[in-house]
Amino acid sequence: MAKIVAVANQKGGVGKTTTAVNLAASLAASGLQVLLVDIDPQANATSGVGIQRGSFRRSLYHVLVLGEPVSNIIHDTEIPLLKILPADKNLIGAEVELVDIERREYKLQEVLQPISSDFDYIIIDCPPALGLLTLNALTSADSLLVPIQCEYYALEGVTELFDTLARIRRSINPNLSIEGLLLTMFDERTNLSTAVAKDLRDFYGRQVLETVIPRNVRLAEAPSYGKPVILYDIRSRGAESYLQLAKEIITHDQKGTRPGIERTAVGQVGDGQ
């Protein structure tokens, strides 16, 4: 069965979609079967792997709301082992249309369960909000990966995300764990990035991943070409970092050493810390 990783942060602009796309691509480049699930109505993960808006008629919306077979929706990508379950703007309506449906928070889980054995990893790109779509992702997931930008507002939204995580573990998905906190947009030339990274590591300890994603021009350019950075410029620092992230996650899974959520840390997050 695939390991399902939800990439989520309530705060936008932290590198969430960049992480989902490039982690999925890097895992596939490591020889693993990977499915990227785009559950964000902005559909940036879909276009980020080269699936152009308007080039497909049916999306994840048609699976979640209209009961379309998921096998009819999955698309190939330029990377042979990477598949995409695409999103489009119709997903905006899913937040409303799913409200009155029985077991609405389990819809994505029901979609992914029959195909889980076809993949080694399923990576879910979530919207920058804690709505019903993100709830579906967290209900389906085995772990949560949280990209955090290296700035002093880094913890904005993380407290609420962890509160939601704790509630989901209590009532819906007791096995959901923290995959890790991923430091993104790190600029080693500034004292700010270094200080924020140190503060986060001091506060969250081993829950902060060792891999750090730097600010990188090639990484920022890649989405405009509809390519993961490993296809756009594999020699760039951005590509090297995401390949290292994939290696770190695979290694932890093989060794079983990823720490679970630390409830004391979650309960102690304060404003401006």
PDB file of C-alpha atoms in Angstrom:
ATOM      1  CA  MET A   1       0.000   0.000   0.000  1.00  0.00           C
ATOM      2  CA  ALA A   2       1.192   3.508  -0.791  1.00  0.00           C
ATOM      3  CA  LYS A   3       2.332   5.872   1.891  1.00  0.00           C
ATOM      4  CA  ILE A   4       0.096   8.951   1.617  1.00  0.00           C
ATOM      5  CA  VAL A   5       1.692  12.300   2.466  1.00  0.00           C
ATOM      6  CA  ALA A   6      -0.385  15.487   2.642  1.00  0.00           C
ATOM      7  CA  VAL A   7       1.560  18.693   1.983  1.00  0.00           C
ATOM      8  CA  ALA A   8      -0.297  21.436   3.838  1.00  0.00           C
ATOM      9  CA  ASN A   9       0.022  24.799   5.516  1.00  0.00           C
ATOM     10  CA  GLN A  10      -2.800  27.236   6.143  1.00  0.00           C
ATOM     11  CA  LYS A  11      -0.452  30.089   5.276  1.00  0.00           C
ATOM     12  CA  GLY A  12      -0.009  30.691   1.551  1.00  0.00           C
ATOM     13  CA  GLY A  13       3.212  31.462  -0.259  1.00  0.00           C
ATOM     14  CA  VAL A  14       5.388  29.062   1.722  1.00  0.00           C
ATOM     15  CA  GLY A  15       6.366  26.732  -1.121  1.00  0.00           C
ATOM     16  CA  LYS A  16       3.612  24.170  -0.578  1.00  0.00           C
ATOM     17  CA  THR A  17       2.864  23.384  -4.217  1.00  0.00           C
ATOM     18  CA  THR A  18       6.539  23.652  -5.159  1.00  0.00           C
ATOM     19  CA  THR A  19       7.254  21.054  -2.495  1.00  0.00           C
ATOM     20  CA  ALA A  20       4.434  18.715  -3.530  1.00  0.00           C
ATOM     21  CA  VAL A  21       5.434  18.793  -7.203  1.00  0.00           C
ATOM     22  CA  ASN A  22       9.175  18.466  -6.700  1.00  0.00           C
ATOM     23  CA  LEU A  23       9.019  15.906  -3.905  1.00  0.00           C
ATOM     24  CA  ALA A  24       6.717  13.743  -6.033  1.00  0.00           C
ATOM     25  CA  ALA A  25       9.028  14.119  -9.037  1.00  0.00           C
ATOM     26  CA  SER A  26      12.133  13.352  -6.965  1.00  0.00           C
ATOM     27  CA  LEU A  27      10.560  10.234  -5.437  1.00  0.00           C
ATOM     28  CA  ALA A  28       9.633   9.057  -8.947  1.00  0.00           C
ATOM     29  CA  ALA A  29      13.173   9.794 -10.141  1.00  0.00           C
ATOM     30  CA  SER A  30      14.349   7.504  -7.330  1.00  0.00           C
ATOM     31  CA  GLY A  31      12.568   4.604  -9.008  1.00  0.00           C
ATOM     32  CA  LEU A  32       9.312   4.678  -7.043  1.00  0.00           C
ATOM     33  CA  GLN A  33       5.755   4.681  -8.359  1.00  0.00           C
ATOM     34  CA  VAL A  34       4.224   8.027  -7.335  1.00  0.00           C
ATOM     35  CA  LEU A  35       0.802   9.628  -7.662  1.00  0.00           C
ATOM     36  CA  LEU A  36       0.500  13.398  -7.222  1.00  0.00           C
ATOM     37  CA  VAL A  37      -3.011  14.407  -6.128  1.00  0.00           C
ATOM     38  CA  ASP A  38      -3.931  18.046  -6.720  1.00  0.00           C
ATOM     39  CA  ILE A  39      -6.789  18.932  -4.376  1.00  0.00           C
ATOM     40  CA  ASP A  40      -6.222  22.695  -4.657  1.00  0.00           C
ATOM     41  CA  PRO A  41      -8.718  24.520  -6.955  1.00  0.00           C
ATOM     42  CA  GLN A  42      -5.857  26.760  -8.126  1.00  0.00           C
ATOM     43  CA  ALA A  43      -4.519  23.643  -9.894  1.00  0.00           C
ATOM     44  CA  ASN A  44      -0.906  24.825  -9.751  1.00  0.00           C
ATOM     45  CA  ALA A  45       0.435  21.331  -9.084  1.00  0.00           C
ATOM     46  CA  THR A  46      -1.399  20.149 -12.200  1.00  0.00           C
ATOM     47  CA  SER A  47       0.178  22.765 -14.443  1.00  0.00           C
ATOM     48  CA  GLY A  48       3.483  22.321 -12.600  1.00  0.00           C
ATOM     49  CA  VAL A  49       3.909  18.839 -14.072  1.00  0.00           C
ATOM     50  CA  GLY A  50       2.960  19.935 -17.580  1.00  0.00           C
ATOM     51  CA  ILE A  51      -0.805  19.289 -17.674  1.00  0.00           C
ATOM     52  CA  GLN A  52      -2.220  22.433 -19.276  1.00  0.00           C
ATOM     53  CA  ARG A  53      -5.463  23.952 -18.037  1.00  0.00           C
ATOM     54  CA  GLY A  54      -8.250  23.162 -20.487  1.00  0.00           C
ATOM     55  CA  SER A  55      -6.460  20.126 -21.914  1.00  0.00           C
ATOM     56  CA  PHE A  56      -8.630  17.711 -19.900  1.00  0.00           C
ATOM     57  CA  ARG A  57     -12.377  17.511 -19.352  1.00  0.00           C
ATOM     58  CA  ARG A  58     -12.548  15.766 -16.009  1.00  0.00           C
ATOM     59  CA  SER A  59     -10.684  16.393 -12.794  1.00  0.00           C
ATOM     60  CA  LEU A  60     -10.645  15.348  -9.149  1.00  0.00           C
ATOM     61  CA  TYR A  61     -13.934  17.256  -8.779  1.00  0.00           C
ATOM     62  CA  HIS A  62     -15.681  14.736 -11.017  1.00  0.00           C
ATOM     63  CA  VAL A  63     -14.360  11.894  -8.871  1.00  0.00           C
ATOM     64  CA  LEU A  64     -15.195  13.405  -5.467  1.00  0.00           C
ATOM     65  CA  VAL A  65     -18.608  14.867  -6.292  1.00  0.00           C
ATOM     66  CA  LEU A  66     -19.910  13.077  -9.386  1.00  0.00           C
ATOM     67  CA  GLY A  67     -18.527   9.591  -8.751  1.00  0.00           C
ATOM     68  CA  GLU A  68     -16.381   9.347 -11.878  1.00  0.00           C
ATOM     69  CA  PRO A  69     -14.016   6.335 -11.721  1.00  0.00           C
ATOM     70  CA  VAL A  70     -10.605   7.546 -10.601  1.00  0.00           C
ATOM     71  CA  SER A  71      -8.853   5.419 -13.226  1.00  0.00           C
ATOM     72  CA  ASN A  72     -10.442   7.629 -15.920  1.00  0.00           C
ATOM     73  CA  ILE A  73      -8.909  10.794 -14.463  1.00  0.00           C
ATOM     74  CA  ILE A  74      -5.272   9.888 -13.792  1.00  0.00           C
ATOM     75  CA  HIS A  75      -2.815  11.364 -16.300  1.00  0.00           C
ATOM     76  CA  ASP A  76       0.737  10.447 -17.235  1.00  0.00           C
ATOM     77  CA  THR A  77       3.495  13.024 -16.880  1.00  0.00           C
ATOM     78  CA  GLU A  78       6.875  13.520 -18.505  1.00  0.00           C
ATOM     79  CA  ILE A  79       8.417  11.442 -15.708  1.00  0.00           C
ATOM     80  CA  PRO A  80       7.493   7.790 -16.420  1.00  0.00           C
ATOM     81  CA  LEU A  81       6.845   6.753 -12.796  1.00  0.00           C
ATOM     82  CA  LEU A  82       4.914   9.915 -11.865  1.00  0.00           C
ATOM     83  CA  LYS A  83       1.152  10.145 -12.401  1.00  0.00           C
ATOM     84  CA  ILE A  84      -1.136  13.100 -11.651  1.00  0.00           C
ATOM     85  CA  LEU A  85      -4.735  13.257 -10.450  1.00  0.00           C
ATOM     86  CA  PRO A  86      -5.468  16.777 -11.718  1.00  0.00           C
ATOM     87  CA  ALA A  87      -7.486  19.651 -10.306  1.00  0.00           C
ATOM     88  CA  ASP A  88      -9.408  22.466 -11.926  1.00  0.00           C
ATOM     89  CA  LYS A  89     -11.503  25.423 -10.795  1.00  0.00           C
ATOM     90  CA  ASN A  90     -14.559  23.180 -10.340  1.00  0.00           C
ATOM     91  CA  LEU A  91     -13.047  22.052  -7.033  1.00  0.00           C
ATOM     92  CA  ILE A  92     -14.141  25.406  -5.610  1.00  0.00           C
ATOM     93  CA  GLY A  93     -17.693  24.061  -5.756  1.00  0.00           C
ATOM     94  CA  ALA A  94     -16.731  20.822  -4.029  1.00  0.00           C
ATOM     95  CA  GLU A  95     -16.336  22.639  -0.707  1.00  0.00           C
ATOM     96  CA  VAL A  96     -20.054  23.476  -0.867  1.00  0.00           C
ATOM     97  CA  GLU A  97     -21.399  20.408  -2.632  1.00  0.00           C
ATOM     98  CA  LEU A  98     -19.767  17.940  -0.263  1.00  0.00           C
ATOM     99  CA  VAL A  99     -21.197  19.557   2.871  1.00  0.00           C
ATOM    100  CA  ASP A 100     -24.480  17.646   2.809  1.00  0.00           C
ATOM    101  CA  ILE A 101     -22.972  14.356   1.645  1.00  0.00           C
ATOM    102  CA  GLU A 102     -22.720  11.516   4.169  1.00  0.00           C
ATOM    103  CA  ARG A 103     -19.132  10.791   5.277  1.00  0.00           C
ATOM    104  CA  ARG A 104     -17.995  13.890   3.392  1.00  0.00           C
ATOM    105  CA  GLU A 105     -14.597  13.941   5.094  1.00  0.00           C
ATOM    106  CA  TYR A 106     -13.850  10.417   3.801  1.00  0.00           C
ATOM    107  CA  LYS A 107     -14.514  11.045   0.088  1.00  0.00           C
ATOM    108  CA  LEU A 108     -10.860  11.325  -0.938  1.00  0.00           C
ATOM    109  CA  GLN A 109      -9.947   8.296   1.177  1.00  0.00           C
ATOM    110  CA  GLU A 110     -12.617   6.284  -0.641  1.00  0.00           C
ATOM    111  CA  VAL A 111     -11.185   7.460  -3.966  1.00  0.00           C
ATOM    112  CA  LEU A 112      -7.575   6.579  -3.161  1.00  0.00           C
ATOM    113  CA  GLN A 113      -8.093   3.267  -1.360  1.00  0.00           C
ATOM    114  CA  PRO A 114      -8.712   1.124  -4.481  1.00  0.00           C
ATOM    115  CA  ILE A 115      -5.586   2.424  -6.254  1.00  0.00           C
ATOM    116  CA  SER A 116      -3.258   2.684  -3.267  1.00  0.00           C
ATOM    117  CA  SER A 117      -1.564  -0.626  -4.026  1.00  0.00           C
ATOM    118  CA  ASP A 118      -0.511   0.701  -7.454  1.00  0.00           C
ATOM    119  CA  PHE A 119       1.867   3.255  -5.931  1.00  0.00           C
ATOM    120  CA  ASP A 120       4.692   3.541  -3.437  1.00  0.00           C
ATOM    121  CA  TYR A 121       3.855   7.146  -2.494  1.00  0.00           C
ATOM    122  CA  ILE A 122       0.816   9.363  -2.936  1.00  0.00           C
ATOM    123  CA  ILE A 123       1.572  13.074  -2.446  1.00  0.00           C
ATOM    124  CA  ILE A 124      -1.409  15.403  -1.904  1.00  0.00           C
ATOM    125  CA  ASP A 125      -1.111  19.136  -2.594  1.00  0.00           C
ATOM    126  CA  CYS A 126      -3.632  20.867  -0.320  1.00  0.00           C
ATOM    127  CA  PRO A 127      -5.235  24.317  -0.605  1.00  0.00           C
ATOM    128  CA  PRO A 128      -3.852  27.104   1.641  1.00  0.00           C
ATOM    129  CA  ALA A 129      -6.873  26.813   3.943  1.00  0.00           C
ATOM    130  CA  LEU A 130      -8.241  24.400   6.539  1.00  0.00           C
ATOM    131  CA  GLY A 131     -11.468  23.714   4.683  1.00  0.00           C
ATOM    132  CA  LEU A 132     -13.242  20.512   3.675  1.00  0.00           C
ATOM    133  CA  LEU A 133     -10.767  19.691   0.899  1.00  0.00           C
ATOM    134  CA  THR A 134      -7.794  19.878   3.266  1.00  0.00           C
ATOM    135  CA  LEU A 135      -9.772  17.870   5.839  1.00  0.00           C
ATOM    136  CA  ASN A 136     -10.273  15.158   3.215  1.00  0.00           C
ATOM    137  CA  ALA A 137      -6.547  15.128   2.536  1.00  0.00           C
ATOM    138  CA  LEU A 138      -5.642  14.836   6.225  1.00  0.00           C
ATOM    139  CA  THR A 139      -8.225  12.107   6.737  1.00  0.00           C
ATOM    140  CA  SER A 140      -6.666  10.135   3.877  1.00  0.00           C
ATOM    141  CA  ALA A 141      -3.025  10.721   4.778  1.00  0.00           C
ATOM    142  CA  ASP A 142      -0.557   8.694   6.772  1.00  0.00           C
ATOM    143  CA  SER A 143       1.551  11.780   7.457  1.00  0.00           C
ATOM    144  CA  LEU A 144       1.604  15.563   7.163  1.00  0.00           C
ATOM    145  CA  LEU A 145       4.477  17.515   5.606  1.00  0.00           C
ATOM    146  CA  VAL A 146       4.449  21.212   6.535  1.00  0.00           C
ATOM    147  CA  PRO A 147       6.530  23.652   4.453  1.00  0.00           C
ATOM    148  CA  ILE A 148       7.526  26.686   6.529  1.00  0.00           C
ATOM    149  CA  GLN A 149       9.089  29.787   5.015  1.00  0.00           C
ATOM    150  CA  CYS A 150      12.178  31.091   6.806  1.00  0.00           C
ATOM    151  CA  GLU A 151      10.708  34.364   8.036  1.00  0.00           C
ATOM    152  CA  TYR A 152       9.477  35.637  11.383  1.00  0.00           C
ATOM    153  CA  TYR A 153       5.855  34.968  10.474  1.00  0.00           C
ATOM    154  CA  ALA A 154       6.832  31.341   9.890  1.00  0.00           C
ATOM    155  CA  LEU A 155       4.608  29.963  12.642  1.00  0.00           C
ATOM    156  CA  GLU A 156       1.561  31.890  11.470  1.00  0.00           C
ATOM    157  CA  GLY A 157      -1.125  29.275  10.862  1.00  0.00           C
ATOM    158  CA  VAL A 158       0.966  26.368  12.181  1.00  0.00           C
ATOM    159  CA  THR A 159      -0.752  26.474  15.568  1.00  0.00           C
ATOM    160  CA  GLU A 160      -4.184  26.161  13.986  1.00  0.00           C
ATOM    161  CA  LEU A 161      -2.946  23.454  11.634  1.00  0.00           C
ATOM    162  CA  PHE A 162      -1.607  21.433  14.564  1.00  0.00           C
ATOM    163  CA  ASP A 163      -4.849  21.980  16.491  1.00  0.00           C
ATOM    164  CA  THR A 164      -6.740  20.612  13.494  1.00  0.00           C
ATOM    165  CA  LEU A 165      -4.302  17.716  13.297  1.00  0.00           C
ATOM    166  CA  ALA A 166      -4.900  16.865  16.952  1.00  0.00           C
ATOM    167  CA  ARG A 167      -8.693  16.919  16.439  1.00  0.00           C
ATOM    168  CA  ILE A 168      -8.421  14.693  13.360  1.00  0.00           C
ATOM    169  CA  ARG A 169      -6.273  12.218  15.273  1.00  0.00           C
ATOM    170  CA  ARG A 170      -8.806  12.076  18.085  1.00  0.00           C
ATOM    171  CA  SER A 171     -11.915  11.654  15.958  1.00  0.00           C
ATOM    172  CA  ILE A 172     -11.107  10.495  12.416  1.00  0.00           C
ATOM    173  CA  ASN A 173      -7.546   9.428  11.664  1.00  0.00           C
ATOM    174  CA  PRO A 174      -5.643   8.329  14.795  1.00  0.00           C
ATOM    175  CA  ASN A 175      -2.655   7.155  12.735  1.00  0.00           C
ATOM    176  CA  LEU A 176      -1.913  10.552  11.163  1.00  0.00           C
ATOM    177  CA  SER A 177       1.632  11.633  12.032  1.00  0.00           C
ATOM    178  CA  ILE A 178       3.971  14.510  11.300  1.00  0.00           C
ATOM    179  CA  GLU A 179       6.252  13.709   8.374  1.00  0.00           C
ATOM    180  CA  GLY A 180       8.192  16.813   9.236  1.00  0.00           C
ATOM    181  CA  LEU A 181       8.467  20.576   9.107  1.00  0.00           C
ATOM    182  CA  LEU A 182      10.330  21.624   5.960  1.00  0.00           C
ATOM    183  CA  LEU A 183      12.246  24.903   5.938  1.00  0.00           C
ATOM    184  CA  THR A 184      11.737  26.616   2.569  1.00  0.00           C
ATOM    185  CA  MET A 185      12.990  29.768   0.822  1.00  0.00           C
ATOM    186  CA  PHE A 186      16.131  29.679   2.946  1.00  0.00           C
ATOM    187  CA  ASP A 187      18.620  32.419   2.082  1.00  0.00           C
ATOM    188  CA  GLU A 188      21.972  31.679   3.680  1.00  0.00           C
ATOM    189  CA  ARG A 189      23.139  35.237   2.915  1.00  0.00           C
ATOM    190  CA  THR A 190      20.770  36.714   5.498  1.00  0.00           C
ATOM    191  CA  ASN A 191      20.915  36.529   9.262  1.00  0.00           C
ATOM    192  CA  LEU A 192      17.118  36.346   9.287  1.00  0.00           C
ATOM    193  CA  SER A 193      16.879  32.940   7.598  1.00  0.00           C
ATOM    194  CA  THR A 194      19.598  31.519   9.822  1.00  0.00           C
ATOM    195  CA  ALA A 195      17.951  32.852  12.982  1.00  0.00           C
ATOM    196  CA  VAL A 196      14.482  31.601  12.056  1.00  0.00           C
ATOM    197  CA  ALA A 197      15.842  28.162  11.161  1.00  0.00           C
ATOM    198  CA  LYS A 198      17.631  27.963  14.512  1.00  0.00           C
ATOM    199  CA  ASP A 199      14.517  29.034  16.417  1.00  0.00           C
ATOM    200  CA  LEU A 200      12.380  26.431  14.664  1.00  0.00           C
ATOM    201  CA  ARG A 201      14.904  23.670  15.306  1.00  0.00           C
ATOM    202  CA  ASP A 202      15.211  24.694  18.953  1.00  0.00           C
ATOM    203  CA  PHE A 203      11.441  24.668  19.342  1.00  0.00           C
ATOM    204  CA  TYR A 204      10.419  21.616  17.296  1.00  0.00           C
ATOM    205  CA  GLY A 205      13.598  19.532  17.499  1.00  0.00           C
ATOM    206  CA  ARG A 206      13.647  16.430  15.325  1.00  0.00           C
ATOM    207  CA  GLN A 207      10.319  17.273  13.755  1.00  0.00           C
ATOM    208  CA  VAL A 208      12.197  19.776  11.571  1.00  0.00           C
ATOM    209  CA  LEU A 209      13.627  17.935   8.564  1.00  0.00           C
ATOM    210  CA  GLU A 210      17.368  18.082   7.998  1.00  0.00           C
ATOM    211  CA  THR A 211      16.902  19.063   4.349  1.00  0.00           C
ATOM    212  CA  VAL A 212      16.471  22.797   3.751  1.00  0.00           C
ATOM    213  CA  ILE A 213      15.071  24.218   0.509  1.00  0.00           C
ATOM    214  CA  PRO A 214      17.000  27.338  -0.589  1.00  0.00           C
ATOM    215  CA  ARG A 215      15.786  30.347  -2.497  1.00  0.00           C
ATOM    216  CA  ASN A 216      16.694  29.407  -6.059  1.00  0.00           C
ATOM    217  CA  VAL A 217      15.981  31.133  -9.359  1.00  0.00           C
ATOM    218  CA  ARG A 218      15.752  27.895 -11.340  1.00  0.00           C
ATOM    219  CA  LEU A 219      13.295  26.488  -8.816  1.00  0.00           C
ATOM    220  CA  ALA A 220      11.125  29.588  -9.230  1.00  0.00           C
ATOM    221  CA  GLU A 221      11.326  29.463 -13.038  1.00  0.00           C
ATOM    222  CA  ALA A 222      10.445  25.787 -13.479  1.00  0.00           C
ATOM    223  CA  PRO A 223       6.625  26.074 -13.010  1.00  0.00           C
ATOM    224  CA  SER A 224       6.342  28.550 -15.891  1.00  0.00           C
ATOM    225  CA  TYR A 225       7.716  25.813 -18.144  1.00  0.00           C
ATOM    226  CA  GLY A 226       5.394  23.175 -16.702  1.00  0.00           C
ATOM    227  CA  LYS A 227       8.281  21.130 -15.372  1.00  0.00           C
ATOM    228  CA  PRO A 228       9.528  19.916 -12.004  1.00  0.00           C
ATOM    229  CA  VAL A 229      12.919  21.423 -11.334  1.00  0.00           C
ATOM    230  CA  ILE A 230      14.731  18.104 -11.876  1.00  0.00           C
ATOM    231  CA  LEU A 231      13.607  18.253 -15.519  1.00  0.00           C
ATOM    232  CA  TYR A 232      14.192  21.978 -15.883  1.00  0.00           C
ATOM    233  CA  ASP A 233      17.709  22.101 -14.388  1.00  0.00           C
ATOM    234  CA  ILE A 234      18.842  19.035 -12.478  1.00  0.00           C
ATOM    235  CA  ARG A 235      22.147  20.719 -11.593  1.00  0.00           C
ATOM    236  CA  SER A 236      20.453  23.579  -9.748  1.00  0.00           C
ATOM    237  CA  ARG A 237      20.499  23.854  -5.966  1.00  0.00           C
ATOM    238  CA  GLY A 238      16.715  23.568  -5.943  1.00  0.00           C
ATOM    239  CA  ALA A 239      16.828  20.210  -7.736  1.00  0.00           C
ATOM    240  CA  GLU A 240      19.592  18.950  -5.457  1.00  0.00           C
ATOM    241  CA  SER A 241      17.601  19.947  -2.368  1.00  0.00           C
ATOM    242  CA  TYR A 242      14.403  18.164  -3.405  1.00  0.00           C
ATOM    243  CA  LEU A 243      16.331  15.040  -4.388  1.00  0.00           C
ATOM    244  CA  GLN A 244      17.892  15.178  -0.917  1.00  0.00           C
ATOM    245  CA  LEU A 245      14.432  15.597   0.653  1.00  0.00           C
ATOM    246  CA  ALA A 246      13.168  12.518  -1.183  1.00  0.00           C
ATOM    247  CA  LYS A 247      16.219  10.579  -0.005  1.00  0.00           C
ATOM    248  CA  GLU A 248      15.668  11.719   3.598  1.00  0.00           C
ATOM    249  CA  ILE A 249      12.012  10.660   3.576  1.00  0.00           C
ATOM    250  CA  ILE A 250      12.790   7.287   1.988  1.00  0.00           C
ATOM    251  CA  THR A 251      15.574   6.652   4.496  1.00  0.00           C
ATOM    252  CA  HIS A 252      13.377   7.505   7.487  1.00  0.00           C
ATOM    253  CA  ASP A 253      10.617   5.258   6.166  1.00  0.00           C
ATOM    254  CA  GLN A 254      13.028   2.378   5.718  1.00  0.00           C
ATOM    255  CA  LYS A 255      14.429   2.822   9.226  1.00  0.00           C
ATOM    256  CA  GLY A 256      11.133   3.757  10.848  1.00  0.00           C
ATOM    257  CA  THR A 257      12.811   6.651  12.664  1.00  0.00           C
ATOM    258  CA  ARG A 258      10.492   9.535  11.871  1.00  0.00           C
ATOM    259  CA  PRO A 259       9.230  10.961  15.187  1.00  0.00           C
ATOM    260  CA  GLY A 260       5.498  11.248  15.695  1.00  0.00           C
ATOM    261  CA  ILE A 261       3.698  14.424  16.631  1.00  0.00           C
ATOM    262  CA  GLU A 262       4.976  15.828  19.895  1.00  0.00           C
ATOM    263  CA  ARG A 263       1.875  16.898  21.741  1.00  0.00           C
ATOM    264  CA  THR A 264       3.780  19.050  24.224  1.00  0.00           C
ATOM    265  CA  ALA A 265       5.349  21.073  21.428  1.00  0.00           C
ATOM    266  CA  VAL A 266       2.002  21.494  19.689  1.00  0.00           C
ATOM    267  CA  GLY A 267       0.408  22.740  22.851  1.00  0.00           C
ATOM    268  CA  GLN A 268       3.167  25.225  23.536  1.00  0.00           C
ATOM    269  CA  VAL A 269       3.206  27.148  20.250  1.00  0.00           C
ATOM    270  CA  GLY A 270       2.827  30.808  21.069  1.00  0.00           C
ATOM    271  CA  ASP A 271       2.463  34.032  19.128  1.00  0.00           C
ATOM    272  CA  GLY A 272       5.686  35.202  17.600  1.00  0.00           C
ATOM    273  CA  GLN A 273       7.751  32.248  18.814  1.00  0.00           C
TER     274      GLN A 273
END
